[in-house]
Structure formats: structure tokens, C-alpha cells
XYZ file of C-alpha atoms in Angstrom:
347
model
C -12.844 8.175 -15.884
C -9.428 7.437 -13.420
C -6.608 9.593 -12.947
C -2.884 7.437 -11.508
C -0.837 9.848 -8.885
C 2.821 8.487 -8.554
C 5.063 10.192 -6.566
C 8.816 9.594 -6.840
C 12.239 10.334 -6.485
C 15.091 9.363 -8.067
C 13.345 6.353 -9.637
C 13.635 6.915 -13.409
C 13.839 3.532 -14.017
C 11.604 1.623 -12.063
C 9.442 4.894 -12.667
C 9.923 4.556 -16.803
C 8.168 0.917 -16.380
C 5.261 2.323 -14.297
C 4.688 4.309 -17.615
C 4.842 1.987 -20.477
C 2.420 0.028 -17.635
C -0.260 2.543 -17.484
C 0.339 3.813 -20.986
C -2.620 3.507 -23.204
C -5.342 3.444 -20.854
C -6.539 6.929 -21.720
C -5.838 6.895 -17.553
C -3.927 10.581 -17.023
C -1.216 9.797 -15.333
C 0.301 12.418 -12.469
C 3.603 12.696 -11.157
C 4.887 14.776 -8.350
C 8.359 14.954 -7.702
C 10.020 15.173 -4.661
C 14.005 17.035 -6.261
C 14.992 13.780 -7.912
C 18.074 14.682 -9.810
C 18.444 11.757 -11.980
C 16.331 13.098 -14.929
C 13.749 11.186 -13.409
C 11.574 14.301 -14.235
C 12.675 14.551 -17.813
C 11.383 10.620 -18.456
C 8.278 11.453 -17.073
C 7.304 14.360 -19.299
C 7.104 11.713 -22.432
C 4.937 9.825 -20.809
C 2.819 12.820 -19.481
C 1.784 16.625 -19.042
C 0.981 16.534 -15.781
C 4.595 16.213 -14.173
C 4.637 18.561 -10.994
C 7.330 19.436 -8.412
C 7.212 18.930 -4.780
C 9.242 19.697 -2.117
C 9.919 17.724 -0.093
C 9.390 17.860 3.773
C 9.738 14.820 5.106
C 5.790 14.091 4.996
C 4.101 10.719 2.501
C 0.885 12.116 3.530
C 1.142 15.792 2.533
C 2.900 13.975 -0.918
C 0.822 12.639 -2.194
C -2.081 14.333 -1.205
C -0.554 17.059 -3.051
C -0.753 13.870 -6.435
C -4.409 13.720 -5.405
C -4.971 16.985 -5.245
C -3.376 18.011 -9.693
C -5.503 15.797 -10.581
C -8.442 15.638 -13.060
C -10.224 13.099 -11.712
C -11.877 13.425 -8.688
C -11.173 9.236 -8.902
C -7.865 8.215 -8.293
C -5.911 5.553 -8.326
C -2.052 5.685 -6.155
C 0.632 3.783 -6.837
C 3.806 3.583 -6.303
C 7.531 3.766 -9.240
C 8.145 0.571 -8.258
C 4.693 -0.418 -8.859
C 3.676 -2.003 -12.092
C 0.027 -3.136 -13.302
C -0.445 -6.172 -15.196
C -3.314 -5.467 -18.290
C -6.734 -4.351 -16.062
C -9.945 -5.607 -17.515
C -11.685 -1.843 -17.992
C -15.279 -3.159 -18.624
C -15.868 -4.755 -14.866
C -12.963 -1.444 -13.667
C -15.772 1.288 -14.724
C -18.798 -0.842 -13.195
C -16.760 -1.259 -9.735
C -16.554 1.940 -9.946
C -19.366 2.333 -10.527
C -21.141 0.511 -8.513
C -19.358 1.199 -5.439
C -18.514 6.213 -5.657
C -17.642 5.761 -2.252
C -16.078 2.963 -1.673
C -12.438 1.855 -1.231
C -11.127 0.111 -4.157
C -8.266 -2.783 -2.406
C -5.875 -3.404 -5.233
C -4.268 -6.872 -4.756
C -0.495 -6.016 -5.718
C 2.466 -8.791 -5.861
C 5.148 -8.364 -4.152
C 8.657 -9.645 -5.207
C 11.077 -10.622 -2.081
C 14.879 -12.272 -2.144
C 14.373 -14.980 0.254
C 16.887 -18.195 1.187
C 18.615 -16.933 -2.140
C 15.388 -17.638 -4.188
C 13.175 -15.170 -4.509
C 9.074 -15.036 -4.413
C 6.249 -13.840 -3.955
C 3.668 -12.869 -1.801
C 0.469 -11.565 -1.600
C -0.934 -8.357 -0.208
C -4.848 -6.665 -0.708
C -3.850 -2.766 -0.046
C -6.369 0.717 0.055
C -5.407 2.873 -3.171
C -8.657 3.113 -5.040
C -10.785 6.193 -4.463
C -12.295 9.184 -4.724
C -10.791 12.254 -3.330
C -13.759 13.669 -1.981
C -13.934 11.522 0.432
C -11.027 10.612 0.873
C -7.615 11.741 1.812
C -4.137 10.282 3.539
C -2.760 11.004 6.592
C 1.276 9.765 7.787
C 3.687 11.216 7.592
C 5.233 7.147 6.609
C 3.533 4.309 5.710
C 0.420 7.363 5.612
C -2.882 5.361 5.327
C -6.459 6.560 3.610
C -8.365 8.168 5.863
C -12.132 9.585 5.416
C -13.154 12.432 5.339
C -15.480 12.587 7.907
C -13.168 10.471 10.129
C -15.599 7.610 10.119
C -14.785 3.504 9.064
C -15.284 3.093 5.375
C -16.566 0.814 2.944
C -13.574 -1.235 0.426
C -14.177 -3.710 -2.348
C -11.461 -5.542 -4.222
C -10.807 -4.206 -7.623
C -9.622 -6.490 -10.745
C -6.628 -4.528 -9.893
C -3.576 -6.604 -10.181
C -0.506 -4.314 -9.353
C 3.463 -6.152 -9.632
C 5.518 -4.782 -7.196
C 9.687 -5.296 -7.297
C 10.545 -2.100 -4.204
C 11.997 -5.286 -2.256
C 14.846 -6.487 -4.614
C 16.601 -3.998 -3.333
C 21.142 -4.738 -3.273
C 22.061 -5.236 0.802
C 22.901 -1.578 0.686
C 19.794 0.278 -0.996
C 17.186 -1.714 1.011
C 20.075 -1.251 4.232
C 19.575 2.844 3.038
C 15.534 2.399 2.589
C 14.780 1.098 6.623
C 17.347 3.501 7.723
C 15.726 6.887 6.444
C 11.648 4.211 7.412
C 13.403 4.168 10.384
C 14.630 7.947 10.867
C 11.686 9.187 9.986
C 8.855 7.091 12.530
C 11.717 7.334 14.995
C 10.414 10.962 14.686
C 7.152 9.723 15.003
C 7.060 8.358 17.889
C 8.973 10.764 19.417
C 5.675 13.955 18.888
C 2.758 11.763 18.540
C 3.567 8.750 21.156
C 3.343 5.370 20.681
C 1.391 3.860 18.521
C 0.819 0.048 17.844
C 0.886 0.755 14.067
C 4.363 3.156 14.438
C 6.168 0.298 16.064
C 4.755 -2.876 13.845
C 6.564 -0.632 10.583
C 9.411 0.146 12.935
C 9.875 -3.945 13.532
C 9.170 -3.841 9.481
C 12.123 -1.757 8.732
C 14.958 -3.907 11.168
C 13.067 -6.465 9.922
C 14.237 -5.827 6.181
C 17.416 -5.523 7.065
C 17.614 -8.370 9.434
C 18.565 -6.851 12.577
C 16.437 -9.315 13.835
C 16.552 -8.427 17.882
C 15.402 -4.784 16.906
C 12.997 -6.564 14.555
C 11.486 -8.239 17.429
C 11.318 -5.710 19.968
C 9.185 -3.401 18.791
C 6.832 -6.310 16.769
C 6.762 -7.575 21.048
C 6.056 -3.771 21.675
C 2.976 -3.724 19.636
C 1.211 -6.930 20.119
C 1.169 -6.288 23.983
C -2.332 -3.867 22.443
C -5.127 -5.446 22.745
C -5.587 -5.304 18.905
C -7.337 -7.178 16.086
C -6.386 -9.564 14.766
C -8.572 -9.346 11.721
C -6.377 -6.254 10.859
C -3.739 -7.117 7.740
C -0.850 -5.249 9.208
C -1.796 -7.120 13.296
C -1.816 -10.471 11.174
C 1.321 -9.764 8.912
C 2.894 -8.955 12.483
C 2.132 -11.780 13.840
C 3.853 -13.958 11.384
C 6.932 -11.157 10.692
C 6.983 -11.384 14.989
C 7.863 -15.758 14.510
C 9.767 -15.387 12.105
C 12.676 -13.389 14.006
C 12.178 -14.630 16.412
C 13.615 -17.918 15.245
C 15.729 -16.230 13.326
C 18.080 -15.098 15.794
C 18.007 -17.758 17.421
C 15.231 -17.877 19.653
C 12.464 -20.753 18.510
C 12.285 -21.959 21.739
C 10.398 -18.769 22.469
C 8.599 -18.233 19.678
C 7.074 -21.969 20.481
C 4.417 -18.574 22.643
C 2.672 -18.332 19.028
C 1.695 -21.603 20.027
C -1.399 -19.670 22.737
C -2.872 -17.275 19.396
C -3.706 -20.421 17.398
C -7.447 -20.066 17.817
C -6.844 -16.038 16.686
C -4.466 -16.148 13.992
C -4.326 -20.912 13.657
C -6.622 -20.559 10.008
C -3.935 -19.772 7.063
C -1.951 -21.412 4.954
C 0.870 -18.887 6.500
C 1.097 -19.306 9.779
C -0.146 -22.689 9.875
C 3.377 -23.042 7.711
C 5.611 -20.902 10.179
C 3.146 -23.417 13.601
C 6.090 -26.095 10.982
C 8.437 -24.396 10.943
C 9.026 -23.761 14.767
C 7.920 -26.675 15.089
C 10.199 -28.099 12.361
C 13.018 -25.324 15.372
C 12.286 -27.385 18.052
C 12.977 -30.694 16.857
C 9.085 -31.251 17.025
C 9.172 -33.355 13.664
C 5.273 -34.958 13.362
C 4.153 -30.937 14.970
C 5.892 -30.153 12.600
C 4.656 -31.938 9.759
C 1.963 -32.012 10.498
C 1.030 -28.453 9.992
C 3.606 -28.663 6.786
C 1.553 -31.411 5.389
C -1.590 -28.545 7.063
C -1.108 -25.256 4.709
C -0.735 -27.829 2.181
C -4.108 -28.030 1.733
C -5.852 -24.321 1.400
C -6.379 -23.473 -1.939
C -4.658 -19.879 -1.195
C -2.215 -17.935 0.401
C 0.299 -14.561 1.410
C 3.432 -15.958 0.511
C 3.181 -17.959 -3.115
C 4.362 -21.883 -2.170
C 3.556 -21.601 1.428
C -0.154 -24.185 0.528
C 2.324 -26.192 -1.493
C 5.299 -27.322 -2.752
C 7.699 -25.402 0.260
C 4.713 -27.129 2.595
C 5.912 -30.275 0.396
C 8.967 -29.932 -0.095
C 9.199 -29.186 4.483
C 7.643 -32.058 5.608
C 9.362 -33.982 3.289
C 13.199 -32.686 4.694
C 11.547 -33.587 7.874
C 11.599 -37.280 6.646
C 14.606 -37.326 4.617
C 17.058 -36.246 8.046
C 14.988 -39.035 10.294
C 15.605 -42.113 7.569
C 12.288 -42.448 6.886
C 13.234 -42.354 2.542
C 10.305 -43.739 0.817
C 8.132 -40.688 2.303
C 10.480 -37.722 1.823
C 10.360 -39.269 -2.746
C 7.252 -39.132 -2.355
C 6.949 -35.534 -0.777
C 9.655 -34.097 -2.929
C 7.723 -34.919 -5.614
C 4.118 -33.291 -5.281
C 6.678 -30.187 -5.884
C 6.566 -30.804 -9.298
C 9.951 -28.643 -10.544
C 10.790 -26.352 -7.722
C 14.209 -27.053 -8.724
C 15.543 -28.006 -4.207
C 13.414 -31.132 -4.152
C 14.072 -31.663 -7.994
C 17.864 -31.549 -6.475
C 16.970 -33.959 -3.349
C 15.169 -36.721 -5.061
C 18.520 -36.666 -7.117
C 20.704 -36.921 -4.061
C 18.262 -39.381 -2.036
């Protein structure tokens, strides 16, 4: 039915958790190791006979294409070592694959992110399930799925949900990963010339290590292109740019995002960002307005910005401006969110 393909290097603990989650569903599991020396290969062989060695050449697309080529099935799902599949509805998945034989399946990834001393969750959808006869990967880093004939391709949303722990790194691990990515991305820019997606990824790499000034520079360069505001990476870039400006002390410059509200302001995440921007510019009425608008949405990419985080920040503004009764009302709406419960105790 399906082959799950993974490339890995020195990810023994993460990969074992990943493989355990995949066991028992009848999937073929293909692992391409790119040079581990921590026992990853030996561990993986306990879960699958399809473990192969791929000599690392600084190109993630080539490594993934190799893993895909070693699969027995034409229908493949590509995941990473630090991604863990939740129990899927196999009957529904089989039906979806049968109904969309030449389309690309999008999977839901729940990212765990350490932010403001909390573990938060963000959601994204990525193209990962496909028939290898029609698609392949391109790009040395942050590789993208491309149709063999170069055409635009149809997508559908699968029932697959993946938990991703890759952002829960120590400062040392985060820095090492970001610096590796930066080197590869700069090589791509030097050899292939400017590209907004690569500039975006450079900005994200600097954002990861809190180098917000550099992140702002790359985001600004990428946003100078005429980009489709419906693209997910463009939406993410705009929001990351806003937070990078705030984190680098440029709250006044972040107000410029008012100019693109018409294109991006329909989401809870963007409205929440604008609430923060207004809050940092002491435009408190507008900040509360945006936080409460964000709370009206049924869905958001970052968990809580359409609920307890929006209510909490609006409550903080009310408390700081002397309206404790309104602050309590909003804190109560935050449910079990501990910072709100703490404010309730201290008011």
C-alpha cells in the first residue's frame, strides 16, 4: 500500500520513537542513513530490513530521492526522524490514495515550539504523500516536491497527523542546526542567484537563533519580490517578519504591516500579531480590538492565539490601564492557562 521513507543521521533516539509509531500499520519503512556513528543504523535494522547508506553530498533532495527510489511501493510518504505519526484511519487513507492517484497528499504537522518559557504548538500542512512515478524532490536544502513534467499539481488533505519535536532543541543544538542551514543556503544563493524562498529560509534560520536583525534583513529582501499572498511560506514569512521587528526593538517599523492588512488580515494569527504590534506601540485600544478579533476565529496555526493567548494579552492591557474588572473577565476566559490564573490570584 504505502512506503514511508526517512533520511537520517545521528538521530537514534528520535528515529526509534518515529519507527515505533509507524510499526503495526503494514507500511514498508525505508531508512536512508547519511553517515551516522551513534548506532542509528543498528537500531533502525531492528524495525525494518530496508536500511540503506547514502553518502552525504550536501543535498537533501538527492538524499530523499534516493530513499524514495529504494521503496517497493510507488506511493510513498516522506517524513523526518523527529516526526511521529498519530494513529491514522487506515481505511480512510486507502480511500484517499485511491481517489487521488496523481495528486499530492498534504499532511498536518503539529510543531512543538519553546517560546516565552512555554511549550506551544503550531500547525502547518505540507506536501508529503505522492506517487514517485510523477514527482521528485528538488533543492539542496528545504527541498520541495516537484512534478516530473514541471507543471503545477493538484493537492488534497490527508488524514495523516504528525507530531514534530524538531524545534525543541537546546541552545547549542539549535545554533548548530541553524549555522549548518545558513551555510547551505548561502551556497545556494551564491551559485543560483537570489530567490525569495531561499531568502525566507535564511531569515528563518537567523530567527531560530534569535539573530533578529539579520532575520529582518532577509525577510525584507524576500518580501521585495512580487509574491502570492496565498502561499503558506509567504504568510509565515510576513508573521515572522513582524515578530522579528518587535524582538529587535523596531515596533514602530512593524506598524508598516498595516499596509498589507487587506491581504493577510483574515487570519487569527495575523490579527494576533497586529495586536502585539499595537500593544508595543502603546495603541492599546487597537491592540485589544485585534486580540478580540483573533479570538473569534475557529482555527489558528499557533495554538491559543484564537483563544486563551488572545484573551490573556487583552486582559494584561486592561489590568495595566486600571480596568481590573475587565481584566478578570478576560483572564477567566483563559481556562487553565497558568499565567492567567496567576494574574487572577495577584489582582
